[in-house]
Rosetta silent file (secondary structure, phi, psi, omega in degrees, C-alpha in Angstrom):
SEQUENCE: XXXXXXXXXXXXXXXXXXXXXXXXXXXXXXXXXXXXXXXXXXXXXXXXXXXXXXXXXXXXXXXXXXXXXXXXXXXXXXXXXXXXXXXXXXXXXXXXXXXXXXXXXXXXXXXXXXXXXXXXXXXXXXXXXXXXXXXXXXXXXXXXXXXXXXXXXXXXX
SCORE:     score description
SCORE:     0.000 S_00000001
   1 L     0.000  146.105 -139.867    0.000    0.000    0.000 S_00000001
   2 L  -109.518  154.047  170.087    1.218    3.784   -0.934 S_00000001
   3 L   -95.349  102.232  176.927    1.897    6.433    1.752 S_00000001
   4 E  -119.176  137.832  170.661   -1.336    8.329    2.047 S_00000001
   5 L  -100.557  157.692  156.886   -1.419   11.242    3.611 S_00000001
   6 L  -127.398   88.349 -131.889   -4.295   13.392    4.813 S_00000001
   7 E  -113.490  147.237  167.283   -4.453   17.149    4.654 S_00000001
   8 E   -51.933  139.974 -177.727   -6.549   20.356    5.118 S_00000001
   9 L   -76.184 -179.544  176.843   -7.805   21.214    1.780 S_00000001
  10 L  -167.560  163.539 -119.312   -6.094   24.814    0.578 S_00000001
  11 H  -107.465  -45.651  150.311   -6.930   26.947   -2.502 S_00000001
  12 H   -28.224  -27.377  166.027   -3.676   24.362   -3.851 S_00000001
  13 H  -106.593   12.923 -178.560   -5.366   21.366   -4.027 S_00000001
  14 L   -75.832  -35.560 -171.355   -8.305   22.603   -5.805 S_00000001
  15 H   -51.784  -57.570 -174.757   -6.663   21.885   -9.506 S_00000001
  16 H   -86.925   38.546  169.836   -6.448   17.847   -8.107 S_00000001
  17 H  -117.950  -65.455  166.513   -9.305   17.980   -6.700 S_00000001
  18 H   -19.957  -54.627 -159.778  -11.006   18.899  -10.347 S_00000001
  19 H   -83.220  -47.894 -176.491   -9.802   15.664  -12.144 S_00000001
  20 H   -73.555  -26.577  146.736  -11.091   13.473   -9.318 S_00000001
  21 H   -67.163  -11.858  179.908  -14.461   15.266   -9.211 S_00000001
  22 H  -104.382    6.912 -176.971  -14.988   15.449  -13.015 S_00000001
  23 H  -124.020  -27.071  161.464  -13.954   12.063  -13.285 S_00000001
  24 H   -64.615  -39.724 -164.678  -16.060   10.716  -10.207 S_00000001
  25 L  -121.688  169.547  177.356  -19.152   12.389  -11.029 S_00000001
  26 L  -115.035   18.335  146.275  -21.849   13.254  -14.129 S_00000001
  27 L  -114.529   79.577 -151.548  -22.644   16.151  -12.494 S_00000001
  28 L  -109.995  168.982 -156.178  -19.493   17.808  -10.966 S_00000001
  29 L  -108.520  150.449 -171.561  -19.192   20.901   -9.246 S_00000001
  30 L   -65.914  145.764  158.744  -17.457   23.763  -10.316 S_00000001
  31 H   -35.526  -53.213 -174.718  -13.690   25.026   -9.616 S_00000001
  32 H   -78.287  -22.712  144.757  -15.276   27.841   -8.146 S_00000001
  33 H   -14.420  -75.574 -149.353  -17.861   25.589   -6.123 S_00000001
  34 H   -65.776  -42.145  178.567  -14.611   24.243   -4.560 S_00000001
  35 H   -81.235  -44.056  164.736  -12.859   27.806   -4.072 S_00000001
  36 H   -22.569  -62.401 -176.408  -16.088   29.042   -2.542 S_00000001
  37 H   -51.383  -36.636 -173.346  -16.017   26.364   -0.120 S_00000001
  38 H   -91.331  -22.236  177.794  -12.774   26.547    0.988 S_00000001
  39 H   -74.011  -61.745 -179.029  -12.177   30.495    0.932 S_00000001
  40 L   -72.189  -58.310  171.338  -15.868   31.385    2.195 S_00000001
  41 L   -51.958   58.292 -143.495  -18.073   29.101    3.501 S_00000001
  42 L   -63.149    4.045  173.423  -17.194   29.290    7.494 S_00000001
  43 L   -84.012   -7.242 -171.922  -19.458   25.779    7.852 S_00000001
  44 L  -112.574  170.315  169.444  -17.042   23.815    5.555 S_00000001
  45 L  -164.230  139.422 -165.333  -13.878   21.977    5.950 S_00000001
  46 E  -122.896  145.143  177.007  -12.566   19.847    3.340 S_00000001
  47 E  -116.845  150.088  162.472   -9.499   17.107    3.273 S_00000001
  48 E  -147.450  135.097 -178.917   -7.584   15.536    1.038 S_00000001
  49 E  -122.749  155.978 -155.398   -5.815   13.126    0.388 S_00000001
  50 E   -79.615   88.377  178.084   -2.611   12.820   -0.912 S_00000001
  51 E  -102.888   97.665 -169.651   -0.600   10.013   -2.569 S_00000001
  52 L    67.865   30.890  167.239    3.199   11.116   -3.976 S_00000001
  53 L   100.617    6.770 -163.318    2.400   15.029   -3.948 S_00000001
  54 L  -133.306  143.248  140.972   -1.148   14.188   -6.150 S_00000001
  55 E   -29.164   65.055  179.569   -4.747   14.575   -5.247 S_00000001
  56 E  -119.545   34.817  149.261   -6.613   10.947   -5.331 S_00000001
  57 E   160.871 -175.053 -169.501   -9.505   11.992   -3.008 S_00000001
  58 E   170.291  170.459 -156.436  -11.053   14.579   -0.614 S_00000001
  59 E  -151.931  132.955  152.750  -14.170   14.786    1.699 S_00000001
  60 E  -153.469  170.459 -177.628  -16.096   17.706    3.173 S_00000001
  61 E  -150.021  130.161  170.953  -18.447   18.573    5.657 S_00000001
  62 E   -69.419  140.597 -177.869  -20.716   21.516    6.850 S_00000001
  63 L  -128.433   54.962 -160.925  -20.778   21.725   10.393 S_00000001
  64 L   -84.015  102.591  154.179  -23.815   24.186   11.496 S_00000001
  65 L    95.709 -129.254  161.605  -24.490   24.285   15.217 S_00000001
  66 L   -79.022   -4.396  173.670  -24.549   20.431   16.596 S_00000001
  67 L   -82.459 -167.422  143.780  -25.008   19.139   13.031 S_00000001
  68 L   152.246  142.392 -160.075  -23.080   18.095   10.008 S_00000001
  69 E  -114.457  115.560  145.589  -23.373   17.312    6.511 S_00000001
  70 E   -28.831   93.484  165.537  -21.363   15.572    4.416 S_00000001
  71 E   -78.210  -19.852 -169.228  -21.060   17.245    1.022 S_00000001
  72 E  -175.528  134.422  164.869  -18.657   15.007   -1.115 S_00000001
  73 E  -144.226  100.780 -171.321  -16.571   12.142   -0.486 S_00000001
  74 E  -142.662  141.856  174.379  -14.938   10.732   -3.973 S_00000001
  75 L   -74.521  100.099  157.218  -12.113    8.860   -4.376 S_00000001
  76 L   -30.667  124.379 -175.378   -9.686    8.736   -7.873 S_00000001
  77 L   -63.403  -17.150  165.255  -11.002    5.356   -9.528 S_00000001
  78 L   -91.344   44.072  172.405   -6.961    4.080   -9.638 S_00000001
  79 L  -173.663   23.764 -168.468   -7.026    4.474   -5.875 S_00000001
  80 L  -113.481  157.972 -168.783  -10.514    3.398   -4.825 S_00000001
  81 L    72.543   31.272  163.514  -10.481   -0.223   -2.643 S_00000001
  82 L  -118.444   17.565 -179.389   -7.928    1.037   -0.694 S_00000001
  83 L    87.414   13.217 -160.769   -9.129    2.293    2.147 S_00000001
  84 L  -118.631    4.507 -177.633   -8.768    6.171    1.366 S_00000001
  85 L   -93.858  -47.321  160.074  -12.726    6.647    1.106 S_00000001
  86 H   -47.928  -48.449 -165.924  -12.184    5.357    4.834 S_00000001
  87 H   -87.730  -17.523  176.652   -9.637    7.203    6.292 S_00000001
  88 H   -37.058  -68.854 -139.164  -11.668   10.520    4.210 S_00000001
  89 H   -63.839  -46.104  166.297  -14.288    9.313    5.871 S_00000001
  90 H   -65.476  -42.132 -174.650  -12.680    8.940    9.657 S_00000001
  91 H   -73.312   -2.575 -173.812  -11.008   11.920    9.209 S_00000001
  92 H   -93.433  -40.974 -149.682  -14.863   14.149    8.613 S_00000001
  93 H   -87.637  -63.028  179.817  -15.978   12.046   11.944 S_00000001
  94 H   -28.980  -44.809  170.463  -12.856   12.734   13.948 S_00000001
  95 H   -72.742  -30.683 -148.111  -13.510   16.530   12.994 S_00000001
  96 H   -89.192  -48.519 -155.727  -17.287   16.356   13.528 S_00000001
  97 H   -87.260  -14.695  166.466  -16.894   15.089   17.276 S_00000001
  98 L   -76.151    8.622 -165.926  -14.097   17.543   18.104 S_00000001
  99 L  -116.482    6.291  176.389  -16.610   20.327   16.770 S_00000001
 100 L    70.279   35.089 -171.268  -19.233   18.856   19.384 S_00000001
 101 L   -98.821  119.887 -153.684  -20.915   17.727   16.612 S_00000001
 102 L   -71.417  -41.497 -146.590  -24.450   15.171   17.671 S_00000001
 103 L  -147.826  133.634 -169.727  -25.523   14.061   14.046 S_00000001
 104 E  -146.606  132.334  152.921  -24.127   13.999   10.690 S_00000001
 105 E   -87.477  168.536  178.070  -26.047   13.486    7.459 S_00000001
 106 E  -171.141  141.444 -178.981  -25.159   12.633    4.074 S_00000001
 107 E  -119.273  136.475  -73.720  -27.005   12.125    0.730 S_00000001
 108 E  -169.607   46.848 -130.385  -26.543    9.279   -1.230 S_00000001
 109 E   -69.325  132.624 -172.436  -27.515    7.828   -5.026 S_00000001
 110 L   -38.663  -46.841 -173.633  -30.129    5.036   -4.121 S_00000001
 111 L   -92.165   14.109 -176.979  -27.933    2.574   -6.528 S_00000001
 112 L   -88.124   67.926 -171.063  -24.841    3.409   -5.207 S_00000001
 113 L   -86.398   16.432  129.538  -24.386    0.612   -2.820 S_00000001
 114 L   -44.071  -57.275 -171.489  -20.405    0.769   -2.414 S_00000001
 115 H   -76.318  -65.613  177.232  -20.761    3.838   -0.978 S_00000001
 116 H   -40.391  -40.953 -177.793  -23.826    3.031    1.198 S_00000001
 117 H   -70.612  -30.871 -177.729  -21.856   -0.102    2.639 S_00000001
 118 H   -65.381  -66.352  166.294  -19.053    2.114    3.291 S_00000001
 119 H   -38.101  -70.800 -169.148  -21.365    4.757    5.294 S_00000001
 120 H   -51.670  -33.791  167.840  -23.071    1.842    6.977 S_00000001
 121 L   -88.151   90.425 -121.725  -19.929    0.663    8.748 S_00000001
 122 L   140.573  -40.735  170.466  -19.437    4.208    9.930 S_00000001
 123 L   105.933   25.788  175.057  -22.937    3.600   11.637 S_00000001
 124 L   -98.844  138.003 -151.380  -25.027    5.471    9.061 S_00000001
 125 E  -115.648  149.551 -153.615  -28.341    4.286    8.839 S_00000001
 126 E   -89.005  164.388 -150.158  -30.827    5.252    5.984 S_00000001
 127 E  -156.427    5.028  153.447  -32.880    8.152    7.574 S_00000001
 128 E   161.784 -166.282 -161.456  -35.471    9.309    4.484 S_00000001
 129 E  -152.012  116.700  179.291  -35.575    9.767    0.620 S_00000001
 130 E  -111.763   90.998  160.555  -35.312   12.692   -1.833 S_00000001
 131 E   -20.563   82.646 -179.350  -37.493   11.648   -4.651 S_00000001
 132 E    81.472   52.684 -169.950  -35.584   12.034   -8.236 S_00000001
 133 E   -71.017  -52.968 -152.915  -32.943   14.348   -6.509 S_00000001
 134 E   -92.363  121.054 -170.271  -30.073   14.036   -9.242 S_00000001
 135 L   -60.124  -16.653 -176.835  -30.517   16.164  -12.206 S_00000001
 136 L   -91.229  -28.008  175.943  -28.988   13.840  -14.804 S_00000001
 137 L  -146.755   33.584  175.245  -31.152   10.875  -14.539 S_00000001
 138 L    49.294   51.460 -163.961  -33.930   11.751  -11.751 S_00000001
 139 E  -125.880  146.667 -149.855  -32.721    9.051   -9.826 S_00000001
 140 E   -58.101  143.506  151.571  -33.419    8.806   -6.030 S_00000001
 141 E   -56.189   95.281  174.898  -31.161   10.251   -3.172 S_00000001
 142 E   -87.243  133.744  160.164  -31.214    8.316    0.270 S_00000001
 143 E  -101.426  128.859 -147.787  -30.416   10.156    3.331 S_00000001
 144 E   -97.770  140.773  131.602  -27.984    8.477    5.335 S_00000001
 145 E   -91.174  161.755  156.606  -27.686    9.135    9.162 S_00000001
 146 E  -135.582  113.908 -152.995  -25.557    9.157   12.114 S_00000001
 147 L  -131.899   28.672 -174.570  -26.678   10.241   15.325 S_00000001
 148 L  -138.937   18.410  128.812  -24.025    8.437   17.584 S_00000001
 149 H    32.774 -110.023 -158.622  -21.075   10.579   16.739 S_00000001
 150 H   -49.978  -19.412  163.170  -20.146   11.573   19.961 S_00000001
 151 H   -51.691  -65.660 -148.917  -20.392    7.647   21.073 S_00000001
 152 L   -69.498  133.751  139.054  -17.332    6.047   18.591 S_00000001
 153 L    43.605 -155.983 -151.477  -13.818    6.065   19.565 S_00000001
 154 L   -75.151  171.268  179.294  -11.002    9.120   19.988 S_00000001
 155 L  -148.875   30.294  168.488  -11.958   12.760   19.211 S_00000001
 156 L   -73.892  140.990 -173.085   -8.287   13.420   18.510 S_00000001
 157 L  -105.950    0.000    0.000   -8.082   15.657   15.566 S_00000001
């Protein structure tokens, strides 16, 4: 296994951040999505991580009040089964419970059961349905919960 690292995102990783979101997704989010988030948005915090100096995945999360919502967790598809959607994934929880954070959401493509099995060992549990959510093929969203945060393991950051 590769030396993965895991880092605060910075206005530097947004270029490798691009190719693994336009290459993850059929809808992908803008450069400027991504510089928004990280320059502006005082609810986000984004990670990424790092393999040999390059970008092959990143994670963020809003964190308003006692909440927090996952916005993106994607992987580089030459670096996926390796655990780095996991440690993404530990590292948004790790942050969430040092932010006093009770419950974290996340939304979901219904047939995207990789990802849901990943979330469920995390302890996220399906928690409603957004009817046709994703503009490219109306296809459903499931909203995933976690409401036992503050339960799991270290809250080392």
């Amino acid at each position: 296994m590769c030396d993965i690292k895991i880092e605060l995102m910075n206005n530097n990783h947004i270029e490798g951040v691009m190719v693994v979101e336009n290459i993850s997704f059929t809808v992908p989010w803008s450069m400027d999505a991504f510089f928004q988030e990280v320059n502006q948005n005082e609810f986000a915090i984004y990670f990424v991580a790092i393999v040999e100096g390059k970008v092959v995945g990143y994670a963020g999360v809003w964190v308003i009040c006692d909440e927090g919502h996952i916005t993106n967790i994607a992987v580089h598809p030459d670096f996926r089964r390796k655990g780095i959607g996991s440690l993404l994934m530990e590292k948004l929880i790790t942050y969430a419970k040092a932010h006093d954070v009770a419950v974290m959401t996340l939304d979901v493509r219904a047939g995207n059961d990789a990802a849901k099995n990943m979330y469920a060992k995390f302890g996220f549990k399906k928690g409603g349905l957004r009817k046709e959510y994703y503009s490219d093929n109306l296809e459903d969203a499931e909203i995933m919960v976690n409401d036992v945060i503050q339960k799991r393991g270290s809250t080392d950051v």
